[in-house]
Structures are given as C-alpha cells and as structure tokens.
Coordinates of C-alpha atoms and ligand atoms in Angstrom, one line a residue:
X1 CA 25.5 -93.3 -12.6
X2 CA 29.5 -94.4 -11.6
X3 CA 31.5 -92.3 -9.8
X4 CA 34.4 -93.2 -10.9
X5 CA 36.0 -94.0 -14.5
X6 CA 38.2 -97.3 -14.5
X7 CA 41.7 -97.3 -16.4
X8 CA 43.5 -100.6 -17.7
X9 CA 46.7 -100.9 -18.7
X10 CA 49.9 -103.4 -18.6
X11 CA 47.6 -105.7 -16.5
X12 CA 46.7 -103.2 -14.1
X13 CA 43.7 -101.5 -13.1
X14 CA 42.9 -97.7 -11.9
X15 CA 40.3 -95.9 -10.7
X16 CA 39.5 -92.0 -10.9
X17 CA 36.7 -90.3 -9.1
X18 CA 34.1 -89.0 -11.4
X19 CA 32.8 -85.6 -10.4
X20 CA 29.9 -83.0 -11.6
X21 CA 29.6 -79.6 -12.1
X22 CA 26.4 -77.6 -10.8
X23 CA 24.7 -77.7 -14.7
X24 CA 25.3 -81.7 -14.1
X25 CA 28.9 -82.0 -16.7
X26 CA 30.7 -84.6 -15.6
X27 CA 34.9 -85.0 -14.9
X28 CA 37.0 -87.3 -14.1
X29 CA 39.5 -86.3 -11.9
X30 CA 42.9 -86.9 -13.0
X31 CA 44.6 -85.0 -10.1
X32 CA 46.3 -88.3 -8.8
X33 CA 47.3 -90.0 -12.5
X34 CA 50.5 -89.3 -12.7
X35 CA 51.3 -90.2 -8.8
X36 CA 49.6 -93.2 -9.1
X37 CA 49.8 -94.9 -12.8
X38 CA 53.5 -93.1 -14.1
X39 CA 51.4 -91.7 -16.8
X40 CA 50.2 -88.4 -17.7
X41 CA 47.2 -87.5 -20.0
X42 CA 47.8 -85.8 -23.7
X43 CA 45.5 -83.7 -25.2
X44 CA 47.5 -80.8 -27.1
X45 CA 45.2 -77.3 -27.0
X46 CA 42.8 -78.8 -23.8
X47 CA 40.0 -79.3 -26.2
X48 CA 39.0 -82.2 -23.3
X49 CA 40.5 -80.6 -20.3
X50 CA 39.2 -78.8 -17.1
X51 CA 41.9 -76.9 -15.9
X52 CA 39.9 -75.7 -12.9
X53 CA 36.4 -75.4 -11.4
X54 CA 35.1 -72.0 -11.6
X55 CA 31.5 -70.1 -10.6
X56 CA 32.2 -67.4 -13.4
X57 CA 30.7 -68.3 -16.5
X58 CA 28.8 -71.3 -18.5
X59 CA 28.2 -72.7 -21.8
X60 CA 27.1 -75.4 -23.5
X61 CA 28.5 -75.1 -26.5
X62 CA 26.5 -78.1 -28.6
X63 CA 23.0 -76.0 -26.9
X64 CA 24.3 -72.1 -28.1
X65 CA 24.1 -71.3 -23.8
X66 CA 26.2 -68.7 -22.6
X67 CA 24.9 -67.4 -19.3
X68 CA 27.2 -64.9 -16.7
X69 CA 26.9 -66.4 -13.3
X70 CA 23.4 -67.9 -13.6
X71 CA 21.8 -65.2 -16.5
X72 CA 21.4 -66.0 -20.3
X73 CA 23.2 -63.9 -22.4
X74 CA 20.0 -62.5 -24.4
X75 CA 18.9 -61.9 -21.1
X76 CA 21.7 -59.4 -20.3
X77 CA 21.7 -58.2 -23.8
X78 CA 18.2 -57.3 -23.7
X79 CA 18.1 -55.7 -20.0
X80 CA 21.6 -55.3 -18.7
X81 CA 24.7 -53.3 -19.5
X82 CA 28.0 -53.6 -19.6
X83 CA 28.9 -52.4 -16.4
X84 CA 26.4 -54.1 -14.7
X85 CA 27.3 -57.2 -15.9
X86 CA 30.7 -56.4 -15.5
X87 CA 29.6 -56.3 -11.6
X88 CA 27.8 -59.9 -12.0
X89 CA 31.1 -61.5 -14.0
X90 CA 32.9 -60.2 -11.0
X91 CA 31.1 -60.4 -8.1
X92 CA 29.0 -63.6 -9.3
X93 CA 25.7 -61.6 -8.6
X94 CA 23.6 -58.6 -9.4
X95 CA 24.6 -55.7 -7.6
X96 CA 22.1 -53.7 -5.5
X97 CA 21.5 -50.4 -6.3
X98 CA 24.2 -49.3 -3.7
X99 CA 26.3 -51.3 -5.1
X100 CA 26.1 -50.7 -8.5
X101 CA 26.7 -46.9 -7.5
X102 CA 29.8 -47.5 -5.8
X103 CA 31.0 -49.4 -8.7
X104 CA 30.3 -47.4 -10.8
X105 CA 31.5 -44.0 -9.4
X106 CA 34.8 -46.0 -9.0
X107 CA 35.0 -46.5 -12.5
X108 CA 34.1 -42.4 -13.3
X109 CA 36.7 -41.5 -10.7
X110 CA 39.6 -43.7 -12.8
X111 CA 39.1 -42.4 -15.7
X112 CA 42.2 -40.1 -16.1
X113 CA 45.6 -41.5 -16.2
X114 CA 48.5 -40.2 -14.7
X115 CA 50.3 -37.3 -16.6
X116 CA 53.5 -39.5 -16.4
X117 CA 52.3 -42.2 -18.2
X118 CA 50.0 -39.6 -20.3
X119 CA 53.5 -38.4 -21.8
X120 CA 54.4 -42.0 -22.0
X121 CA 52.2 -42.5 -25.4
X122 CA 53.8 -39.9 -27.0
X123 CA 57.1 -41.8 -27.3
X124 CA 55.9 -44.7 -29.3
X125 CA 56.5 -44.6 -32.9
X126 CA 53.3 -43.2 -35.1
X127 CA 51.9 -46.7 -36.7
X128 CA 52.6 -48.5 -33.6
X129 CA 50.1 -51.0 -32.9
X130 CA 47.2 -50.3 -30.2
X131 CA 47.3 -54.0 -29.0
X132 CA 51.7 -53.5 -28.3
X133 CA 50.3 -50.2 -26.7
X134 CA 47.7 -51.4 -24.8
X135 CA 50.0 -54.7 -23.1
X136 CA 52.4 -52.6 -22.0
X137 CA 50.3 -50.0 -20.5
X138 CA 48.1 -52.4 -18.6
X139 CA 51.5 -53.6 -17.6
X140 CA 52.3 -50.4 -16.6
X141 CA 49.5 -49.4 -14.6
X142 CA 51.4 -51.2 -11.6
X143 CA 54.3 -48.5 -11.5
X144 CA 51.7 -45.6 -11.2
X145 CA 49.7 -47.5 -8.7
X146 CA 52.2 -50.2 -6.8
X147 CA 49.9 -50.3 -3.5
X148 CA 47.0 -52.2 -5.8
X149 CA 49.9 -54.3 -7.2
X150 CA 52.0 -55.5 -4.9
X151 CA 52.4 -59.3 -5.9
X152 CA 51.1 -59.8 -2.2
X153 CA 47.9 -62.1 -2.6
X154 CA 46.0 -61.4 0.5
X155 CA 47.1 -57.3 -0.3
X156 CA 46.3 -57.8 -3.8
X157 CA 42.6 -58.9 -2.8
X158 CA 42.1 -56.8 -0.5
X159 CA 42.2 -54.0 -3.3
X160 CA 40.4 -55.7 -5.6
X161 CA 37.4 -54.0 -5.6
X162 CA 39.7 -50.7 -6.1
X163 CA 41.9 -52.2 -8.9
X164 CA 39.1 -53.8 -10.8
X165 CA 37.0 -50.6 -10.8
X166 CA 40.8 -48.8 -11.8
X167 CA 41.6 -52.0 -14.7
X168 CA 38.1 -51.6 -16.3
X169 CA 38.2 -47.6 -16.1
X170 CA 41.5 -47.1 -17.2
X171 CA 41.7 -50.0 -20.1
X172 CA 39.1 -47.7 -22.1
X173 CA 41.0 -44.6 -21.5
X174 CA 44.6 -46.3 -22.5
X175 CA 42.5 -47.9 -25.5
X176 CA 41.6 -44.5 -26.5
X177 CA 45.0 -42.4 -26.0
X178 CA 46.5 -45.1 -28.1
X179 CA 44.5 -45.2 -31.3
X180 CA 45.2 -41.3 -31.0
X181 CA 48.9 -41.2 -30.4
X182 CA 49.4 -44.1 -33.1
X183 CA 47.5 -41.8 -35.3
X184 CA 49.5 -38.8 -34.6
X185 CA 46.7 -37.4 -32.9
X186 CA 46.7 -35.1 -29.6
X187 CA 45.2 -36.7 -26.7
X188 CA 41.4 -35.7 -25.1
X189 CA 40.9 -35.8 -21.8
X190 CA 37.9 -37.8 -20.2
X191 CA 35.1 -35.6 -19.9
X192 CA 33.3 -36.0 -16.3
X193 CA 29.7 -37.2 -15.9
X194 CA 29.3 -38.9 -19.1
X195 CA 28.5 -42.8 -19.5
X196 CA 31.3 -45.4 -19.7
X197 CA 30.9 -45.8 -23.9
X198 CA 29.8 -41.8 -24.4
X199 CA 33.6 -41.6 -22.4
X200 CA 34.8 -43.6 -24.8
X201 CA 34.0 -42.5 -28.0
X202 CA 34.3 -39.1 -26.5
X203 CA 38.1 -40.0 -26.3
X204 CA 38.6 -42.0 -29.0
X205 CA 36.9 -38.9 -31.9
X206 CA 36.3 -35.8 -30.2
X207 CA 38.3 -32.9 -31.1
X208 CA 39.8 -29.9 -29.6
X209 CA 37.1 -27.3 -29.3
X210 CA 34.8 -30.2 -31.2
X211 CA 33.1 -32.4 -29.7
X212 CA 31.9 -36.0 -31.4
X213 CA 28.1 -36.4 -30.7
X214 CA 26.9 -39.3 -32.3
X215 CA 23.3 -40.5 -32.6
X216 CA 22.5 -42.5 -29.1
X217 CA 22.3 -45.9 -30.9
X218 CA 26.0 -45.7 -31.3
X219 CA 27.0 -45.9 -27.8
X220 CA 24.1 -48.4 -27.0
X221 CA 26.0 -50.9 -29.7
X222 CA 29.0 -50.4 -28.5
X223 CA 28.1 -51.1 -24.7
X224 CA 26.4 -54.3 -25.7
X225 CA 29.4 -55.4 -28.0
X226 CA 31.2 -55.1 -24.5
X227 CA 28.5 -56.7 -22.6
X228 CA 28.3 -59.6 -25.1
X229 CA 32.2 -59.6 -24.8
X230 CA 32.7 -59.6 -20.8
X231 CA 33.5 -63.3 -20.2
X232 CA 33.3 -66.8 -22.4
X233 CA 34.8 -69.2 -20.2
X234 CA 38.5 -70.8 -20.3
X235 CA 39.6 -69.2 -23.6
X236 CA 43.3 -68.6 -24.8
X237 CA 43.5 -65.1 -23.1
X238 CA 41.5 -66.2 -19.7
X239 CA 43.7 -69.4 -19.5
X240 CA 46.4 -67.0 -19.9
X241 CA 45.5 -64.7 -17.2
X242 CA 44.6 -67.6 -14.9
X243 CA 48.2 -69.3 -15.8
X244 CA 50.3 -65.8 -14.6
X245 CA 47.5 -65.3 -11.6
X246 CA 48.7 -68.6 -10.4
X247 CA 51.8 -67.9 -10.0
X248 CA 51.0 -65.0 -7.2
X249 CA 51.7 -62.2 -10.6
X250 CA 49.4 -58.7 -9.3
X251 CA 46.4 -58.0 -11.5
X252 CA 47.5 -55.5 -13.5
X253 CA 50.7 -58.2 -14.7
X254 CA 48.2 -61.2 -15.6
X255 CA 45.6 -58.9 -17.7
X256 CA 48.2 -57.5 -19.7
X257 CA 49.2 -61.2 -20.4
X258 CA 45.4 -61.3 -21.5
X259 CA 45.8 -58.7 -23.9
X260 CA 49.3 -60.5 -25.6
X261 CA 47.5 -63.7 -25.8
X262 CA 43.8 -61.8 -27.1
X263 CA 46.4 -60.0 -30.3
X264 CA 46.6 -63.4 -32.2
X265 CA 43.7 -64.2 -35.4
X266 CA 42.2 -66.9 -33.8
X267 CA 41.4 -65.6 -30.9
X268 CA 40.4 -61.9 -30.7
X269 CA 42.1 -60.9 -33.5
X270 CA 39.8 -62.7 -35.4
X271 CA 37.1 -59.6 -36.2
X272 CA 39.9 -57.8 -37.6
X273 CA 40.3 -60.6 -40.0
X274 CA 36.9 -61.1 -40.9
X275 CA 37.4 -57.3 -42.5
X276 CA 40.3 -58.4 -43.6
X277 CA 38.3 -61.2 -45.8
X278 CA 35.4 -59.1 -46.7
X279 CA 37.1 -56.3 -48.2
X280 CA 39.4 -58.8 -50.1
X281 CA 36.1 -60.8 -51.2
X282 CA 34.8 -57.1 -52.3
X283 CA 38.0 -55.8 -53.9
X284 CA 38.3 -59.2 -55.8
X285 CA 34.6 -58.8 -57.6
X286 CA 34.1 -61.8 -56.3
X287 CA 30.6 -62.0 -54.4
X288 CA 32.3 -64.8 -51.7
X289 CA 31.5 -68.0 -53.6
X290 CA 35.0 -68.0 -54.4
X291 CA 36.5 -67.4 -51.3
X292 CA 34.3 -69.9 -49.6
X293 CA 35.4 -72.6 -52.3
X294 CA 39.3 -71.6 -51.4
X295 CA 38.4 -72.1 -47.7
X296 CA 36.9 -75.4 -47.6
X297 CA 39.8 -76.9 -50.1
X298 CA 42.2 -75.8 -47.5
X299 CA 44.8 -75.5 -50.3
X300 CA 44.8 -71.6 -50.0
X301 CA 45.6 -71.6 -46.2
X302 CA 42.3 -69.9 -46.2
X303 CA 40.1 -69.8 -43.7
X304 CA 36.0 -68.6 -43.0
X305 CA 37.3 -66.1 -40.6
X306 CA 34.8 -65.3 -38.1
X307 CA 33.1 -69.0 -38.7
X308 CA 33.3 -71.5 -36.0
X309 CA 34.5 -72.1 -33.0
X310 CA 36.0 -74.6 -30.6
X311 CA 33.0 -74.6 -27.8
X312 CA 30.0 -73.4 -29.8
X313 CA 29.4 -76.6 -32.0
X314 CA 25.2 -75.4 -33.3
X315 CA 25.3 -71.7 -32.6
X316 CA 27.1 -68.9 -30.7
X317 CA 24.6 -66.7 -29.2
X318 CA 26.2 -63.5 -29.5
X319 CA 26.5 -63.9 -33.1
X320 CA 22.9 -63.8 -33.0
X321 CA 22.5 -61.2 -31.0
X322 CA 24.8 -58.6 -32.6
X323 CA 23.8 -59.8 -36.1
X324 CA 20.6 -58.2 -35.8
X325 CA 21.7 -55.0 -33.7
X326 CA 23.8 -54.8 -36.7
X327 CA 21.3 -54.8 -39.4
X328 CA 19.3 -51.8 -37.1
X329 CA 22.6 -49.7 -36.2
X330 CA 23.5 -49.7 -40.2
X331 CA 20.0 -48.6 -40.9
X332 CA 20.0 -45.8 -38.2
X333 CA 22.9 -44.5 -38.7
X334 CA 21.9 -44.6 -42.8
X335 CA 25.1 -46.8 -43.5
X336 CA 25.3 -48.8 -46.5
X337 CA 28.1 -51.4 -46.1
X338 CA 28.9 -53.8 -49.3
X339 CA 30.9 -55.6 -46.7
X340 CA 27.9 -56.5 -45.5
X341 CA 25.8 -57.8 -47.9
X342 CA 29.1 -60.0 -48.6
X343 CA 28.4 -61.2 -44.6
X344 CA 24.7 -62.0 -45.6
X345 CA 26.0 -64.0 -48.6
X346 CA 28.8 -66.1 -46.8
X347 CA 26.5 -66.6 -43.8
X348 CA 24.1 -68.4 -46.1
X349 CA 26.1 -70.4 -48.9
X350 CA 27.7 -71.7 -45.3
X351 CA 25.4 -72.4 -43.5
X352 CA 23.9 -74.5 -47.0
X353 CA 26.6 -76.1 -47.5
X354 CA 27.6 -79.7 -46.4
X355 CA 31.5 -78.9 -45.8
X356 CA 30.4 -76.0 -42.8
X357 CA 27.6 -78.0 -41.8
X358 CA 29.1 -81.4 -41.2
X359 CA 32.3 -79.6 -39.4
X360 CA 29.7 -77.5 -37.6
X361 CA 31.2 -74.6 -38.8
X362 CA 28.6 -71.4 -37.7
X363 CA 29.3 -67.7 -37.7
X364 CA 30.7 -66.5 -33.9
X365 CA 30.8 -63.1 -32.6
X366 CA 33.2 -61.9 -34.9
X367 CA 31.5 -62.4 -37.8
X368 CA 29.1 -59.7 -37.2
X369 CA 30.6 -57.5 -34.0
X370 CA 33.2 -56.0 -37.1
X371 CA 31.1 -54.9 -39.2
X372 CA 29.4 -52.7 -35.9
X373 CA 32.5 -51.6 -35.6
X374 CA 33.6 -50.3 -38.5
X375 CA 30.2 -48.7 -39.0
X376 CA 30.8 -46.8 -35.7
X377 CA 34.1 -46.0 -37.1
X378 CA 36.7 -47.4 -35.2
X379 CA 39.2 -48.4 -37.6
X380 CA 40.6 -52.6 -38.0
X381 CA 43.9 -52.2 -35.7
X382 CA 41.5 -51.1 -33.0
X383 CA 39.0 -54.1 -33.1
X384 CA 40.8 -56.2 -30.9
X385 CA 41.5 -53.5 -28.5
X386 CA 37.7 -52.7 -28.4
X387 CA 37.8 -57.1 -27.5
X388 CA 39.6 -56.6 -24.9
X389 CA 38.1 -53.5 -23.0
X390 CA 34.9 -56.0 -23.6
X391 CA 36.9 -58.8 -21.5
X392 CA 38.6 -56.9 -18.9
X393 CA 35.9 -57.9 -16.1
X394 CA 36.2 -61.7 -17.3
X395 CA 39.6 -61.4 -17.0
X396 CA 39.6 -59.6 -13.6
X397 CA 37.2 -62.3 -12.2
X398 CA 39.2 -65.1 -13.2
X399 CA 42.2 -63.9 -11.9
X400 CA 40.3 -63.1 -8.7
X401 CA 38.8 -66.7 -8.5
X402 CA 42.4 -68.2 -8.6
X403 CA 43.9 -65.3 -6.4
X404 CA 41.7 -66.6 -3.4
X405 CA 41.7 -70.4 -4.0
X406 CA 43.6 -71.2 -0.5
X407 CA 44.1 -74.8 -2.2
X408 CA 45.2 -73.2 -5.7
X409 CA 48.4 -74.3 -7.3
X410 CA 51.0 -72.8 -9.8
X411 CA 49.7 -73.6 -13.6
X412 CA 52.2 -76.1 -14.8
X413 CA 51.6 -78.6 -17.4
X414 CA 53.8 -81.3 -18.4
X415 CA 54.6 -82.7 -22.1
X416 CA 56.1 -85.6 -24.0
X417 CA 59.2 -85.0 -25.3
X418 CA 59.6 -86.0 -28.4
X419 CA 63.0 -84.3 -29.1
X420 CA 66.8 -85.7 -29.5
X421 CA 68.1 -88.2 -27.1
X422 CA 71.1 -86.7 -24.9
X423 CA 74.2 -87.0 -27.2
X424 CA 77.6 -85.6 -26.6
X425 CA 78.6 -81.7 -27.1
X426 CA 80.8 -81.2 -29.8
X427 CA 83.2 -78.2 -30.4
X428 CA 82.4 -75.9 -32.7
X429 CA 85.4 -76.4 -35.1
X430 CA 84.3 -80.1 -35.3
X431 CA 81.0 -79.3 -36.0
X432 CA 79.1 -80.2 -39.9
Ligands
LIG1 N1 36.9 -72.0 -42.3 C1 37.1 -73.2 -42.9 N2 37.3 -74.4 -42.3 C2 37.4 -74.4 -41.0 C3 37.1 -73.2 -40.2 C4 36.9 -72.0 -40.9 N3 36.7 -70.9 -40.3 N4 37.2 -73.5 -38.9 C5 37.5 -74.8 -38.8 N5 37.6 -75.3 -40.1 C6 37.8 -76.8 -40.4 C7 39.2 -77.2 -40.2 O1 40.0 -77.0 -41.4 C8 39.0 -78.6 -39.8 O2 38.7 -79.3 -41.0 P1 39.2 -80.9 -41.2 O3 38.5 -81.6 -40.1 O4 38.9 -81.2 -42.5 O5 40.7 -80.8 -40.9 C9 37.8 -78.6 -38.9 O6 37.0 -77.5 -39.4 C10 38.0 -78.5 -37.5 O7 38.8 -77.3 -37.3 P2 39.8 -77.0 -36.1 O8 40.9 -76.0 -36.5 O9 40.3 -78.4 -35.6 O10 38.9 -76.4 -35.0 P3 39.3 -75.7 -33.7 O11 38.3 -76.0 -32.7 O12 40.7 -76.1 -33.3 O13 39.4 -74.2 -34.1 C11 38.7 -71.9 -34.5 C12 38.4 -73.2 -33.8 C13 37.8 -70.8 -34.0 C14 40.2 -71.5 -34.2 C15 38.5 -72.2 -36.0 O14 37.2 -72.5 -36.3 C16 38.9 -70.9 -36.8 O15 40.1 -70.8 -37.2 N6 38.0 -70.1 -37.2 C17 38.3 -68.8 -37.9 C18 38.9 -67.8 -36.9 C19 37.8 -67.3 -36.0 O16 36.7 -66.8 -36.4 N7 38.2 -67.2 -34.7 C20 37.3 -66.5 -33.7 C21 36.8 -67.5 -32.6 S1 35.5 -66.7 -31.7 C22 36.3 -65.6 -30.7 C23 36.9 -66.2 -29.5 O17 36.1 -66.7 -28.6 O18 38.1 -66.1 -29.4

C-alpha cells in the first residue's frame, strides 16, 4: 500500500507521508502543508482530522468498538469497575493488586474537601446550576492544593499520580455538595470505608441522622454508567482539555475546561435532553410518532436527542450495554417509568424507519444512561454532572499524554477569514 498521498495543484505536485495507527487507520500527515504548498486544510468541527496520536482509547465507530487501552468495553462492563478502569484509561494497563490498592486508598483519602472551599458552596445562589458549580470548583481545587498545580510540567507530572487520585476523588464529592447547596440542602460529609458510588449517593441523599441505603443494584448501575463513561476518544470536552493542557495549563485548570465544554446538548448535556424529550412526548399524549415526524422534517428545530452520533455510524456499544442494565435496575428497584416505554417506542419506529436508517442515526449512551438515572433519582440538572465524574479519568489521561509529549506543541489551529476587507476607521459622529 503507498506511503504517501500525492497533491496537485496550479501545476504543481506534493507529496505527504502516509502513516498508520497500531489497529492499521491510516493518516496522512499534513504537518508540513502549509510550510510547503501555502495552503492549509479546512474541515470545520475535525470530523476528518487527527489532532494527535494517542495510546488511550479506540473505536471504530462504523464496527460499534470501543475498547480502553486494548479491552472491549463489554469486557470492562462485564468484569471491571470503574475505578479500575479508571487506572487502565490512566495508566494504559491493568493495575496489579498493589496497585490498584494504592490507587484506590488515594482516592478514599480525598474524599473531603477543605472546610474553606466547603463554606464556599454556600454562597452560590439556590437554583444555581451544578455544571457552573462544578467548573469553578474543579478550577478551584488549585488554590487549596497549589503544590499539585503549579503550571510547572515536569512538577505537574511528577504529582500526577497524587492529583489524579485527588481530581477523581474530589469531582464526586464537589458533584455531591453542589446538587445539595443548589437545593438548599445542608451538606454530608463522606462517610469512611464505603465504595467510591455507596460515597456517592451517600452524599448526594443521606440525611442528618438518616442514612440513604439503597438496594445494592443501585450503586452497581451507577458505577458501570461511570465505567461506560471513563473515556471515548477526541470528543468536544477531551479536545478541550487536550487544547488548555497544551498550553502548559495544571490539571486541575484543563479538566475544568472539560466540564464547560461537557455543559452544552450535544455533547454531555445530551441525557438531560433526552428527558427533556420524553416527558414532553409523555405530557403531549403523543406516544413519539409525532415527535419523531417533527424531528426528521427538521422544520421544528427538533431533534432525536440521544440518537446518533458523529463516530458511532452502526451502533454505540454502551447504548447497548446500559439499555439492558436498564430494563433489570427498573425491574429491581420495582420502577415503572412511562418514559420508558416512550424510549422502547422511539428506539423502534427509528431504527424502522428509512430517514434514521439511511443517516445512520442509532441510539447512543444517552438514550438509555437517563432513564438509569432518573430511576436512581438524581434529578435532570445533575445528569451531566454524573457525565463528567464518569470522564474525569479520560480527561486526566489525556491531559497526561500531552503533558509529557517532549515534542508536543501549543493547540493552535488556523482559519479562513472570510470577514471584511481592511477599510478605514470612521468617527463616530460620521457614522450611519
Ligand atoms: N435527530 C434527527 N436528525 C438527526 C439527528 C437526530 N438526533 N442527528 C443527526 N440528524 C441528521 C441531521 O439533521 C443531518 O441530516 P441532513 O443530512 O438531512 O442534513 C444528518 O443527520 C447528519 O447530522 P449532523 O448534525 O451532520 O451529524 P453530526 O455528526 O455533526 O452530529 C450529533 C452528531 C450527536 C451532534 C447529532 O447526531 C445530534 O445532535 N444528536 C442528538 C444529540 C445527542 O444525542 N448527542 C449525544 C452524543 S453522544 C454523547 C457524546 O459522546 O458526547
């Protein structure tokens, strides 16, 4: 096969190495285009660019893979938890017992926050939104712990392994305190030797004096929702971390950038939506024939929230996954959920029907990871919070892998203008 693509233009003739990643993809390497042709490519929202080379995570979208350095994801679901695979996305392998214990007594010991920024929550207005709450406190982290933020690289990675265990500890217990304060609610403390999710649901429900104790299959759920949720690639909130990590910004500054960029409904604000839409399709009488119509004319600015995606283009595996841990979690925990036997129906008038079919249009994790969610009983502003305590560990391994590339360079992308040509200023009193 050629190793190197040939471009032709104004009588001229380039070449471009070809290159190949370990699961045989295949890149040119554009690297030199603009230095040696005057050009520069265009593709607006990188559907057809590498922006780097990473160890972390694959998929092949048109075959429904996603494995975590080397490991299907049904593979992980099945045996695996979160933090485990939390290790792997980091460390790129399974950890030995040892280490896994380390790790994980790491993240126990973290999971208090400072009384400081404790009091801190208490001063946002009641309503504010988790995901405002969350950024800024992930932001914050480096005030209370400057020596694992230091904007230093080599320093920074040297307390990786500290700050990661800290990131992924403390993101549950900020997620927690800030459902409660924007709720009104008073804050509970982590309770010591209980399991990352018992922690969290500990925090997030448990009363003064009253414990929550749900049935076991809650936790389980919600520590594979955060497994299946750990890392998927270059998407807009990795990208994001990856593009403030290269510019030498400390951990704690580029994950919080994750969370911003996670907040929007495309990306992981996208469960919340697909509420959003069920409880409308419910409230409306309609049984989602309708909706579906609305969405495929495009008129409506409608969309199939929670229905396709810009990789998977046949099936996303998680969707798969948590679709049927969702059926059994609804049936253990004795919920009945009109939302969804409205999921059922959209799934399969969709997935029948030529519009979602020739567009490639399949449900994602969203579509069903909600619905899990709400039966647990974390309420919609939360769902994209509960996203990103999920990604935290993709994040921190990104912005590891582009903290200690020696060859690395800043994230800067160029455009085509396509604005005004330069004209004259004019003062104001002259102005139409
Ligand atoms: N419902 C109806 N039509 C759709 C949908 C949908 N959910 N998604 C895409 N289309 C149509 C779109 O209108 C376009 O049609 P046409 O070719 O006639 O103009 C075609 O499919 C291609 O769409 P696109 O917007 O160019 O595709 P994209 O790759 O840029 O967008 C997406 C991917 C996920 C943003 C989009 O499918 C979408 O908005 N889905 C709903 C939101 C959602 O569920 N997002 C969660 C993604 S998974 C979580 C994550 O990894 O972040």
């Amino acid at each position: 096969m050629s190793q190197e693509a040939t471009l032709s233009f104004d009588d001229k003739t380039y070449k471009f190495p070809i290159f190949e990643g370990t699961e045989k993809e295949r890149a040119i390497d554009f690297t030199k285009l603009r230095s040696e042709t005057g050009l520069i490519s265009y593709d607006e929202g990188f559907g057809n660019t590498g922006s780097c080379q990473s160890k972390i995570t694959f998929i092949d979208g048109e075959k429904g893979i996603l494995r975590y350095g080397g490991i299907s994801i049904e593979e992980l679901a099945e045996k695996s938890n979160f933090l485990e695979s939390s290790y792997l996305v980091m460390y790129g392998k399974l950890p030995t017992q040892t280490e896994l214990d380390l790790f994980s007594d790491r993240v126990a010991e973290n999971a208090s926050i400072d009384e400081r920024m404790r009091s801190m929550f208490s001063n946002y207005p009641s309503k504010s939104h988790p995901m405002a709450i969350l950024s800024s406190m992930m932001s914050s982290l480096a005030c209370y712990s400057p020596e694992l933020a230091t904007n230093d690289r080599a320093a920074d990675l040297e307390g990786f392994d500290e700050a990661a265990a800290y990131a992924i500890s403390k993101v549950r217990t900020i997620a927690a305190a800030a459902y409660r304060a924007s709720n009104g609610l008073p804050m509970i403390y982590p309770k010591p030797g209980v399991g990352y999710c018992d922690n969290f649901l500990h925090m997030m429900f448990s009363e003064p004096y009253n414990d929550f104790e749900p049935i076991p299959e809650v936790a389980k759920a919600l520590n594979l929702m955060l497994l299946l949720h750990a890392d998927h690639e270059q998407n807009c909130s990795t990208s994001t971390v990856r593009m403030v990590g290269s510019g030498g910004a400390n951990l704690f500054a580029s994950v919080s950038a994750g969370v911003g960029a996670l907040w929007g409904p495309s990306h992981g604000g996208a469960n919340m939506a697909v509420i959003q839409m069920l409880e409308e399709i419910h409230a409306s009488g309609d049984d989602g024939s309708k909706f579906i119509e609305d969405a495929k004319s495009g008129k409506s600015g409608k969309r199939l929230m929670g229905f396709g995606h810009r990789v998977y283009k046949n099936f996303d595996p998680r969707a798969k996954i948590i679709g049927s841990v969702c059926e059994d979690l609804l049936n253990k925990m004795g919920v009945s959920d009109p939302c969804l036997d409205i999921a059922r129906k959209l799934e399969q008038s969709a997935l029948a029907d030529d519009y979602f079919v020739q567009r490639k249009l399949y449900p994602n994790v969203d579509f069903y990871s909600g619905i899990v969610m709400r039966a647990i009983g974390i309420p919609l502003n939360m769902f994209t919070v509960m996203f990103a305590i999920g990604r935290m560990p993709g994040w921190l391994a990104n912005w590891k892998e582009v903290a200690s590339n020696p060859k690395g360079r800043i994230s800067r992308p160029r455009q085509v203008y396509q604005g005004a040509t330069q004209y004259a200023y004019t003062p104001i009193e002259e102005r139409a």
